[in-house]
């Protein structure tokens, strides 16, 4: 694995057999429009002659869950192709049909293997494997055609001898002539035979004949076959490749380069011709071959080729070329930093911005190149250029520890800190480089003194202080324990400092704060306090005094306490939780008891929405299901979830079978802290561990010892704190064939919006995004139908506060609540409407209560004004929406604009944000805060005649 890859080549598929969102298996039983399920086996590019030419060069793939064979088609684009789903090749009328491999036969027909098994992974419960029913199919097109005469096409030694042909006296012309066959089966078989024969008296004639095909045939396919055969008999030379640079077909030119460079070197003539082609060849296909071949060449030889390739600005949007150029360029950066950074600073020599960024990031990734990087920063005067250079530098530097401040950096920093636009980025790089002069300003940002920034910047400043091991950090972190914006990061950061006052500070704040800890913050607190034996003892003592609820001690916390290997801590854990010595027999008995408790009639009464809420608190920090979660542990979507035995064995005994990539690494630090997680990255100075609540970068110089644990990240005992009803609901959700809304609970309500992504929301990514902690709905040209961003949370009584900005006060939007989605329209899974109440947004509509796809306007004050007198036009406006029972109240910027008792309105539902049909619109939402079960509202005022609801009597 190369940690400096930075970006991979993306799929060329423009369709999906496996969808994301609420029902990932929605396409399994659908027709050619979607192409079946998501598990594919085998891939055959059809090059036979039995089917019509429309099938040639298309890909045929077995689709297991779709019970079919797909046929996808390639469209040439840039240096590669775009893949489109075509009409399915075979549709099985048998649910046990499992095509797993395909081949073209000597007659041009398609042969494939049918596994034929009624067990289809997650879609069928129980162990039903049956591998005795495999079948082989031969698929032909139209009428049966006569097969080729084996006497004329045979290429076996036995038939040669029967015809009196000896290899010593008669070159086998047929092996060369078979390269001209339309059915590629014979071409490949002939190449295999020629390769096996090796050098002989017939070789010069074969070589001459193949070069004759290469020089005289107009069909590029036959020229390619001649090249491949020459290569197979080890007669393709660099001179051949040089001559082929004049070929009219780009694939022939490119393949000449690839074959000539397979020995991972090239002579001066070929190198010069490759450099010329890199600069002048107008085909992106040839440039793809050149970039790939350059990766095989010695570093000194590849410079002229790479420098010529990256001048092609037209390649910036190609799906392959910028990445291939980078893979060839990356090792050149540490080999010759000045030359590489000169390219980064010159848009004319390197007009592809991603490559310029990657060069800077790679220069920041290792200490020997830091001085050259600082010189490049000093030479750059354009603030916009400096900003992205600092951003890329920080991206690489933040994963390193213990760096020495490079020569020249203090002078550069002094210049940069005077620029208000660059100060933040310069501060972070200063800390990365160990420049302590930046600490006072960072402390001021964190505490809110001086030029206080936003919450995201305060957290970035706090992270920088922690990375710098600021001696004043522990005292600063304790002051943040009563700060809701930074409490979570502060709790996690305290674990890295050996401060004796930490346990008392955390435990006392948990008892006395006026701002209660959220469930995640309580978990962060206990995770930190279980990091050291000296801290674990007061934590367990607090448990003994009933000051910390027993339920807060999740299975992960208990395992961390036991991993401390402290006799006194072990005794306290045993006192409060018992001795953990569960045998395999105990686990089997536990699984059997749970299986009985989760009988089908019990699961039929479950609440999967509550199960999803439980999943979000104990599973989603590591696992992904239906596209939602954190991809530390395996994605559960395609797992065998329909099988209850499978689920129970993995939950009750997660350590029975552990993939190497999911084993926990325990790291003991010199300061007494113990850090545990999955080791994801390692460089010269630091080790990165991913835990359930954070990602920790540990300086290697701080490590006393480390050991790969025999357990997985998932601890045992996850079900122990749950009630039988919660266990039932969790397993009902885990077995759900499709996504369900999430019940809003005290724990899951925090998932409404994470300020970084649209996780737990459903909507069209072309219309909805997140920018700087804000949800943005934007349409530049307008849309024909209303579009919605739908929250996964389902709630009853609540208070929702948020800020809304309708840019230029143009267009129309709204905040839906207690709403439900209607079935999708013909435009796909995001083409859906909703039904329910809405706090309206738009000129003439602000502050009004409306029922979407229902009764229309419910409350509009005097019928025309609504909340208009209280509006900050084009600016941020604060909405407060309260719903308790049948009472609904809306306030805009502190002024009540609707207050009604409406028994006809829904009592439960989801939140959604709207982009209204019509012209261009940009609407932004921020500071979303949800309170469940607020106090009942006072009685609603009597409605005035002008406030009557539409449709009311």
mmCIF file of N, CA, C and O in Angstrom, residues 566-637:
data_model
loop_
_atom_site.group_PDB
_atom_site.id
_atom_site.type_symbol
_atom_site.label_atom_id
_atom_site.label_comp_id
_atom_site.label_asym_id
_atom_site.label_seq_id
_atom_site.Cartn_x
_atom_site.Cartn_y
_atom_site.Cartn_z
ATOM 1 N N UNK A 566 -4.418 -3.751 36.092
ATOM 2 C CA UNK A 566 -4.118 -3.245 37.431
ATOM 3 C C UNK A 566 -4.924 -4.057 38.446
ATOM 4 O O UNK A 566 -6.162 -4.106 38.348
ATOM 5 N N UNK A 567 -4.289 -4.689 39.446
ATOM 6 C CA UNK A 567 -5.025 -5.543 40.381
ATOM 7 C C UNK A 567 -6.155 -4.816 41.104
ATOM 8 O O UNK A 567 -7.242 -5.374 41.278
ATOM 9 N N UNK A 568 -5.908 -3.572 41.531
ATOM 10 C CA UNK A 568 -6.938 -2.853 42.261
ATOM 11 C C UNK A 568 -8.122 -2.527 41.352
ATOM 12 O O UNK A 568 -9.291 -2.630 41.764
ATOM 13 N N UNK A 569 -7.828 -2.123 40.108
ATOM 14 C CA UNK A 569 -8.905 -1.852 39.150
ATOM 15 C C UNK A 569 -9.669 -3.141 38.849
ATOM 16 O O UNK A 569 -10.908 -3.153 38.808
ATOM 17 N N UNK A 570 -8.950 -4.242 38.653
ATOM 18 C CA UNK A 570 -9.614 -5.516 38.381
ATOM 19 C C UNK A 570 -10.553 -5.904 39.523
ATOM 20 O O UNK A 570 -11.664 -6.403 39.284
ATOM 21 N N UNK A 571 -10.112 -5.667 40.764
ATOM 22 C CA UNK A 571 -10.950 -6.015 41.910
ATOM 23 C C UNK A 571 -12.219 -5.173 41.937
ATOM 24 O O UNK A 571 -13.310 -5.678 42.232
ATOM 25 N N UNK A 572 -12.102 -3.884 41.617
ATOM 26 C CA UNK A 572 -13.273 -3.008 41.612
ATOM 27 C C UNK A 572 -14.232 -3.385 40.482
ATOM 28 O O UNK A 572 -15.457 -3.362 40.657
ATOM 29 N N UNK A 573 -13.694 -3.713 39.305
ATOM 30 C CA UNK A 573 -14.548 -4.135 38.198
ATOM 31 C C UNK A 573 -15.281 -5.422 38.564
ATOM 32 O O UNK A 573 -16.491 -5.568 38.316
ATOM 33 N N UNK A 574 -14.555 -6.381 39.179
ATOM 34 C CA UNK A 574 -15.193 -7.634 39.588
ATOM 35 C C UNK A 574 -16.272 -7.380 40.630
ATOM 36 O O UNK A 574 -17.339 -8.020 40.622
ATOM 37 N N UNK A 575 -16.014 -6.422 41.523
ATOM 38 C CA UNK A 575 -16.994 -6.112 42.568
ATOM 39 C C UNK A 575 -18.295 -5.582 41.976
ATOM 40 O O UNK A 575 -19.391 -5.960 42.399
ATOM 41 N N UNK A 576 -18.174 -4.701 40.989
ATOM 42 C CA UNK A 576 -19.364 -4.053 40.447
ATOM 43 C C UNK A 576 -19.999 -4.813 39.284
ATOM 44 O O UNK A 576 -21.215 -4.714 39.067
ATOM 45 N N UNK A 577 -19.167 -5.557 38.524
ATOM 46 C CA UNK A 577 -19.685 -6.174 37.297
ATOM 47 C C UNK A 577 -19.471 -7.682 37.236
ATOM 48 O O UNK A 577 -19.902 -8.324 36.275
ATOM 49 N N UNK A 578 -18.804 -8.233 38.225
ATOM 50 C CA UNK A 578 -18.536 -9.660 38.198
ATOM 51 C C UNK A 578 -17.271 -9.970 37.421
ATOM 52 O O UNK A 578 -16.686 -9.116 36.758
ATOM 53 N N UNK A 579 -16.839 -11.206 37.522
ATOM 54 C CA UNK A 579 -15.620 -11.646 36.850
ATOM 55 C C UNK A 579 -15.967 -12.076 35.429
ATOM 56 O O UNK A 579 -16.902 -12.853 35.220
ATOM 57 N N UNK A 580 -15.237 -11.587 34.468
ATOM 58 C CA UNK A 580 -15.513 -11.894 33.056
ATOM 59 C C UNK A 580 -14.655 -13.071 32.623
ATOM 60 O O UNK A 580 -13.504 -12.907 32.243
ATOM 61 N N UNK A 581 -15.218 -14.265 32.762
ATOM 62 C CA UNK A 581 -14.492 -15.458 32.330
ATOM 63 C C UNK A 581 -15.450 -16.360 31.567
ATOM 64 O O UNK A 581 -15.647 -17.510 31.909
ATOM 65 N N UNK A 582 -16.084 -15.811 30.566
ATOM 66 C CA UNK A 582 -17.100 -16.552 29.831
ATOM 67 C C UNK A 582 -16.435 -17.585 28.932
ATOM 68 O O UNK A 582 -15.554 -17.264 28.136
ATOM 69 N N UNK A 583 -16.838 -18.833 29.056
ATOM 70 C CA UNK A 583 -16.269 -19.918 28.268
ATOM 71 C C UNK A 583 -17.031 -20.060 26.958
ATOM 72 O O UNK A 583 -18.132 -19.514 26.792
ATOM 73 N N UNK A 584 -16.468 -20.823 26.015
ATOM 74 C CA UNK A 584 -17.226 -21.083 24.782
ATOM 75 C C UNK A 584 -18.587 -21.708 25.052
ATOM 76 O O UNK A 584 -19.562 -21.404 24.355
ATOM 77 N N UNK A 585 -18.671 -22.583 26.064
ATOM 78 C CA UNK A 585 -19.975 -23.182 26.389
ATOM 79 C C UNK A 585 -20.955 -22.115 26.859
ATOM 80 O O UNK A 585 -22.147 -22.150 26.518
ATOM 81 N N UNK A 586 -20.462 -21.167 27.680
ATOM 82 C CA UNK A 586 -21.328 -20.075 28.132
ATOM 83 C C UNK A 586 -21.871 -19.295 26.950
ATOM 84 O O UNK A 586 -23.048 -18.914 26.918
ATOM 85 N N UNK A 587 -21.010 -19.032 25.975
ATOM 86 C CA UNK A 587 -21.445 -18.260 24.803
ATOM 87 C C UNK A 587 -22.475 -19.039 23.998
ATOM 88 O O UNK A 587 -23.458 -18.473 23.515
ATOM 89 N N UNK A 588 -22.259 -20.339 23.863
ATOM 90 C CA UNK A 588 -23.233 -21.145 23.118
ATOM 91 C C UNK A 588 -24.594 -21.149 23.821
ATOM 92 O O UNK A 588 -25.648 -21.074 23.179
ATOM 93 N N UNK A 589 -24.553 -21.233 25.141
ATOM 94 C CA UNK A 589 -25.808 -21.192 25.895
ATOM 95 C C UNK A 589 -26.488 -19.835 25.763
ATOM 96 O O UNK A 589 -27.717 -19.748 25.641
ATOM 97 N N UNK A 590 -25.688 -18.770 25.768
ATOM 98 C CA UNK A 590 -26.236 -17.427 25.612
ATOM 99 C C UNK A 590 -26.875 -17.273 24.238
ATOM 100 O O UNK A 590 -27.969 -16.713 24.102
ATOM 101 N N UNK A 591 -26.223 -17.779 23.215
ATOM 102 C CA UNK A 591 -26.770 -17.702 21.853
ATOM 103 C C UNK A 591 -28.076 -18.481 21.769
ATOM 104 O O UNK A 591 -29.065 -18.012 21.189
ATOM 105 N N UNK A 592 -28.099 -19.681 22.367
ATOM 106 C CA UNK A 592 -29.323 -20.488 22.316
ATOM 107 C C UNK A 592 -30.473 -19.795 23.034
ATOM 108 O O UNK A 592 -31.618 -19.813 22.563
ATOM 109 N N UNK A 593 -30.176 -19.169 24.192
ATOM 110 C CA UNK A 593 -31.229 -18.479 24.937
ATOM 111 C C UNK A 593 -31.764 -17.288 24.151
ATOM 112 O O UNK A 593 -32.981 -17.049 24.107
ATOM 113 N N UNK A 594 -30.863 -16.536 23.517
ATOM 114 C CA UNK A 594 -31.298 -15.387 22.731
ATOM 115 C C UNK A 594 -32.106 -15.827 21.514
ATOM 116 O O UNK A 594 -33.088 -15.180 21.134
ATOM 117 N N UNK A 595 -31.702 -16.923 20.904
ATOM 118 C CA UNK A 595 -32.437 -17.406 19.735
ATOM 119 C C UNK A 595 -33.861 -17.757 20.117
ATOM 120 O O UNK A 595 -34.814 -17.476 19.361
ATOM 121 N N UNK A 596 -34.018 -18.363 21.286
ATOM 122 C CA UNK A 596 -35.363 -18.699 21.746
ATOM 123 C C UNK A 596 -36.159 -17.438 22.075
ATOM 124 O O UNK A 596 -37.361 -17.346 21.782
ATOM 125 N N UNK A 597 -35.456 -16.447 22.680
ATOM 126 C CA UNK A 597 -36.137 -15.200 23.045
ATOM 127 C C UNK A 597 -36.495 -14.366 21.832
ATOM 128 O O UNK A 597 -37.371 -13.491 21.910
ATOM 129 N N UNK A 598 -35.832 -14.620 20.702
ATOM 130 C CA UNK A 598 -36.071 -13.832 19.494
ATOM 131 C C UNK A 598 -36.794 -14.677 18.442
ATOM 132 O O UNK A 598 -36.480 -14.629 17.252
ATOM 133 N N UNK A 599 -37.759 -15.440 18.897
ATOM 134 C CA UNK A 599 -38.560 -16.253 17.982
ATOM 135 C C UNK A 599 -39.311 -15.347 17.010
ATOM 136 O O UNK A 599 -39.531 -14.159 17.276
ATOM 137 N N UNK A 600 -39.728 -15.889 15.861
ATOM 138 C CA UNK A 600 -40.404 -15.056 14.850
ATOM 139 C C UNK A 600 -41.598 -14.281 15.382
ATOM 140 O O UNK A 600 -41.816 -13.129 15.008
ATOM 141 N N UNK A 601 -42.388 -14.881 16.292
ATOM 142 C CA UNK A 601 -43.552 -14.161 16.789
ATOM 143 C C UNK A 601 -43.146 -12.981 17.672
ATOM 144 O O UNK A 601 -43.834 -11.960 17.735
ATOM 145 N N UNK A 602 -41.977 -13.102 18.343
ATOM 146 C CA UNK A 602 -41.467 -11.985 19.148
ATOM 147 C C UNK A 602 -40.969 -10.874 18.236
ATOM 148 O O UNK A 602 -41.291 -9.692 18.421
ATOM 149 N N UNK A 603 -40.193 -11.242 17.221
ATOM 150 C CA UNK A 603 -39.660 -10.232 16.304
ATOM 151 C C UNK A 603 -40.774 -9.523 15.533
ATOM 152 O O UNK A 603 -40.618 -8.361 15.140
ATOM 153 N N UNK A 604 -41.895 -10.200 15.326
ATOM 154 C CA UNK A 604 -42.990 -9.565 14.597
ATOM 155 C C UNK A 604 -43.591 -8.398 15.368
ATOM 156 O O UNK A 604 -44.247 -7.536 14.783
ATOM 157 N N UNK A 605 -43.381 -8.342 16.679
ATOM 158 C CA UNK A 605 -43.909 -7.255 17.501
ATOM 159 C C UNK A 605 -42.869 -6.163 17.745
ATOM 160 O O UNK A 605 -43.116 -5.236 18.520
ATOM 161 N N UNK A 606 -41.735 -6.274 17.091
ATOM 162 C CA UNK A 606 -40.630 -5.343 17.358
ATOM 163 C C UNK A 606 -40.871 -3.987 16.709
ATOM 164 O O UNK A 606 -41.692 -3.842 15.795
ATOM 165 N N UNK A 607 -40.119 -3.001 17.199
ATOM 166 C CA UNK A 607 -40.115 -1.645 16.632
ATOM 167 C C UNK A 607 -38.758 -1.430 15.970
ATOM 168 O O UNK A 607 -37.794 -1.043 16.628
ATOM 169 N N UNK A 608 -38.640 -1.682 14.656
ATOM 170 C CA UNK A 608 -37.337 -1.530 13.991
ATOM 171 C C UNK A 608 -36.789 -0.113 14.081
ATOM 172 O O UNK A 608 -35.576 0.082 14.087
ATOM 173 N N UNK A 609 -37.675 0.894 14.157
ATOM 174 C CA UNK A 609 -37.200 2.272 14.288
ATOM 175 C C UNK A 609 -36.454 2.488 15.585
ATOM 176 O O UNK A 609 -35.429 3.191 15.627
ATOM 177 N N UNK A 610 -36.953 1.891 16.676
ATOM 178 C CA UNK A 610 -36.215 1.945 17.939
ATOM 179 C C UNK A 610 -34.936 1.129 17.833
ATOM 180 O O UNK A 610 -33.891 1.510 18.387
ATOM 181 N N UNK A 611 -35.000 0.002 17.108
ATOM 182 C CA UNK A 611 -33.787 -0.793 16.889
ATOM 183 C C UNK A 611 -32.714 -0.005 16.166
ATOM 184 O O UNK A 611 -31.530 -0.106 16.474
ATOM 185 N N UNK A 612 -33.143 0.806 15.207
ATOM 186 C CA UNK A 612 -32.152 1.631 14.506
ATOM 187 C C UNK A 612 -31.546 2.670 15.441
ATOM 188 O O UNK A 612 -30.359 2.977 15.360
ATOM 189 N N UNK A 613 -32.365 3.240 16.335
ATOM 190 C CA UNK A 613 -31.836 4.206 17.301
ATOM 191 C C UNK A 613 -30.797 3.544 18.202
ATOM 192 O O UNK A 613 -29.754 4.138 18.515
ATOM 193 N N UNK A 614 -31.047 2.303 18.628
ATOM 194 C CA UNK A 614 -30.083 1.569 19.452
ATOM 195 C C UNK A 614 -28.833 1.264 18.637
ATOM 196 O O UNK A 614 -27.695 1.413 19.113
ATOM 197 N N UNK A 615 -29.017 0.843 17.391
ATOM 198 C CA UNK A 615 -27.882 0.590 16.494
ATOM 199 C C UNK A 615 -27.005 1.832 16.381
ATOM 200 O O UNK A 615 -25.775 1.739 16.370
ATOM 201 N N UNK A 616 -27.622 3.005 16.317
ATOM 202 C CA UNK A 616 -26.864 4.243 16.143
ATOM 203 C C UNK A 616 -25.967 4.539 17.344
ATOM 204 O O UNK A 616 -24.952 5.210 17.210
ATOM 205 N N UNK A 617 -26.333 4.040 18.523
ATOM 206 C CA UNK A 617 -25.553 4.350 19.723
ATOM 207 C C UNK A 617 -24.483 3.311 20.016
ATOM 208 O O UNK A 617 -23.443 3.650 20.582
ATOM 209 N N UNK A 618 -24.700 2.035 19.645
ATOM 210 C CA UNK A 618 -23.722 1.014 20.012
ATOM 211 C C UNK A 618 -23.032 0.359 18.817
ATOM 212 O O UNK A 618 -22.022 -0.316 18.996
ATOM 213 N N UNK A 619 -23.535 0.542 17.622
ATOM 214 C CA UNK A 619 -22.962 -0.139 16.455
ATOM 215 C C UNK A 619 -22.457 0.824 15.382
ATOM 216 O O UNK A 619 -21.472 0.553 14.701
ATOM 217 N N UNK A 620 -23.168 1.944 15.195
ATOM 218 C CA UNK A 620 -22.927 2.800 14.036
ATOM 219 C C UNK A 620 -21.599 3.551 14.108
ATOM 220 O O UNK A 620 -21.132 4.076 13.104
ATOM 221 N N UNK A 621 -20.982 3.600 15.286
ATOM 222 C CA UNK A 621 -19.693 4.272 15.376
ATOM 223 C C UNK A 621 -18.613 3.506 14.611
ATOM 224 O O UNK A 621 -17.566 4.062 14.295
ATOM 225 N N UNK A 622 -18.878 2.220 14.342
ATOM 226 C CA UNK A 622 -17.900 1.397 13.635
ATOM 227 C C UNK A 622 -18.457 0.782 12.354
ATOM 228 O O UNK A 622 -17.738 0.647 11.378
ATOM 229 N N UNK A 623 -19.736 0.384 12.375
ATOM 230 C CA UNK A 623 -20.330 -0.343 11.249
ATOM 231 C C UNK A 623 -21.198 0.569 10.386
ATOM 232 O O UNK A 623 -21.770 1.549 10.876
ATOM 233 N N UNK A 624 -21.325 0.184 9.131
ATOM 234 C CA UNK A 624 -22.231 0.842 8.198
ATOM 235 C C UNK A 624 -23.354 -0.117 7.840
ATOM 236 O O UNK A 624 -23.118 -1.305 7.617
ATOM 237 N N UNK A 625 -24.576 0.400 7.808
ATOM 238 C CA UNK A 625 -25.727 -0.382 7.368
ATOM 239 C C UNK A 625 -26.619 0.523 6.529
ATOM 240 O O UNK A 625 -26.965 1.626 6.962
ATOM 241 N N UNK A 626 -26.946 0.075 5.339
ATOM 242 C CA UNK A 626 -27.746 0.855 4.388
ATOM 243 C C UNK A 626 -27.100 2.212 4.107
ATOM 244 O O UNK A 626 -27.777 3.234 4.014
ATOM 245 N N UNK A 627 -25.768 2.245 4.007
ATOM 246 C CA UNK A 627 -25.066 3.459 3.636
ATOM 247 C C UNK A 627 -24.876 4.461 4.743
ATOM 248 O O UNK A 627 -24.332 5.541 4.511
ATOM 249 N N UNK A 628 -25.266 4.144 5.989
ATOM 250 C CA UNK A 628 -25.142 5.069 7.100
ATOM 251 C C UNK A 628 -24.266 4.453 8.182
ATOM 252 O O UNK A 628 -24.492 3.310 8.582
ATOM 253 N N UNK A 629 -23.281 5.204 8.661
ATOM 254 C CA UNK A 629 -22.409 4.727 9.718
ATOM 255 C C UNK A 629 -20.968 5.078 9.439
ATOM 256 O O UNK A 629 -20.655 5.910 8.588
ATOM 257 N N UNK A 630 -20.079 4.430 10.165
ATOM 258 C CA UNK A 630 -18.650 4.695 10.057
ATOM 259 C C UNK A 630 -17.958 3.421 9.608
ATOM 260 O O UNK A 630 -18.149 2.358 10.204
ATOM 261 N N UNK A 631 -17.183 3.507 8.558
ATOM 262 C CA UNK A 631 -16.620 2.311 7.919
ATOM 263 C C UNK A 631 -15.307 1.896 8.567
ATOM 264 O O UNK A 631 -14.266 1.812 7.915
ATOM 265 N N UNK A 632 -15.341 1.629 9.881
ATOM 266 C CA UNK A 632 -14.166 1.076 10.552
ATOM 267 C C UNK A 632 -14.233 -0.442 10.496
ATOM 268 O O UNK A 632 -13.266 -1.117 10.145
ATOM 269 N N UNK A 633 -15.379 -0.988 10.879
ATOM 270 C CA UNK A 633 -15.619 -2.423 10.846
ATOM 271 C C UNK A 633 -16.384 -2.764 9.568
ATOM 272 O O UNK A 633 -16.768 -1.871 8.807
ATOM 273 N N UNK A 634 -16.640 -4.051 9.309
ATOM 274 C CA UNK A 634 -17.274 -4.429 8.036
ATOM 275 C C UNK A 634 -18.643 -3.783 7.835
ATOM 276 O O UNK A 634 -19.398 -3.571 8.784
ATOM 277 N N UNK A 635 -18.944 -3.490 6.572
ATOM 278 C CA UNK A 635 -20.266 -3.009 6.184
ATOM 279 C C UNK A 635 -21.246 -4.169 6.344
ATOM 280 O O UNK A 635 -21.046 -5.251 5.789
ATOM 281 N N UNK A 636 -22.302 -3.952 7.098
ATOM 282 C CA UNK A 636 -23.253 -5.021 7.386
ATOM 283 C C UNK A 636 -24.323 -5.176 6.315
ATOM 284 O O UNK A 636 -25.084 -6.139 6.344
ATOM 285 N N UNK A 637 -24.397 -4.253 5.373
ATOM 286 C CA UNK A 637 -25.505 -4.263 4.417
ATOM 287 C C UNK A 637 -25.568 -5.572 3.648
ATOM 288 O O UNK A 637 -26.632 -6.164 3.503
#
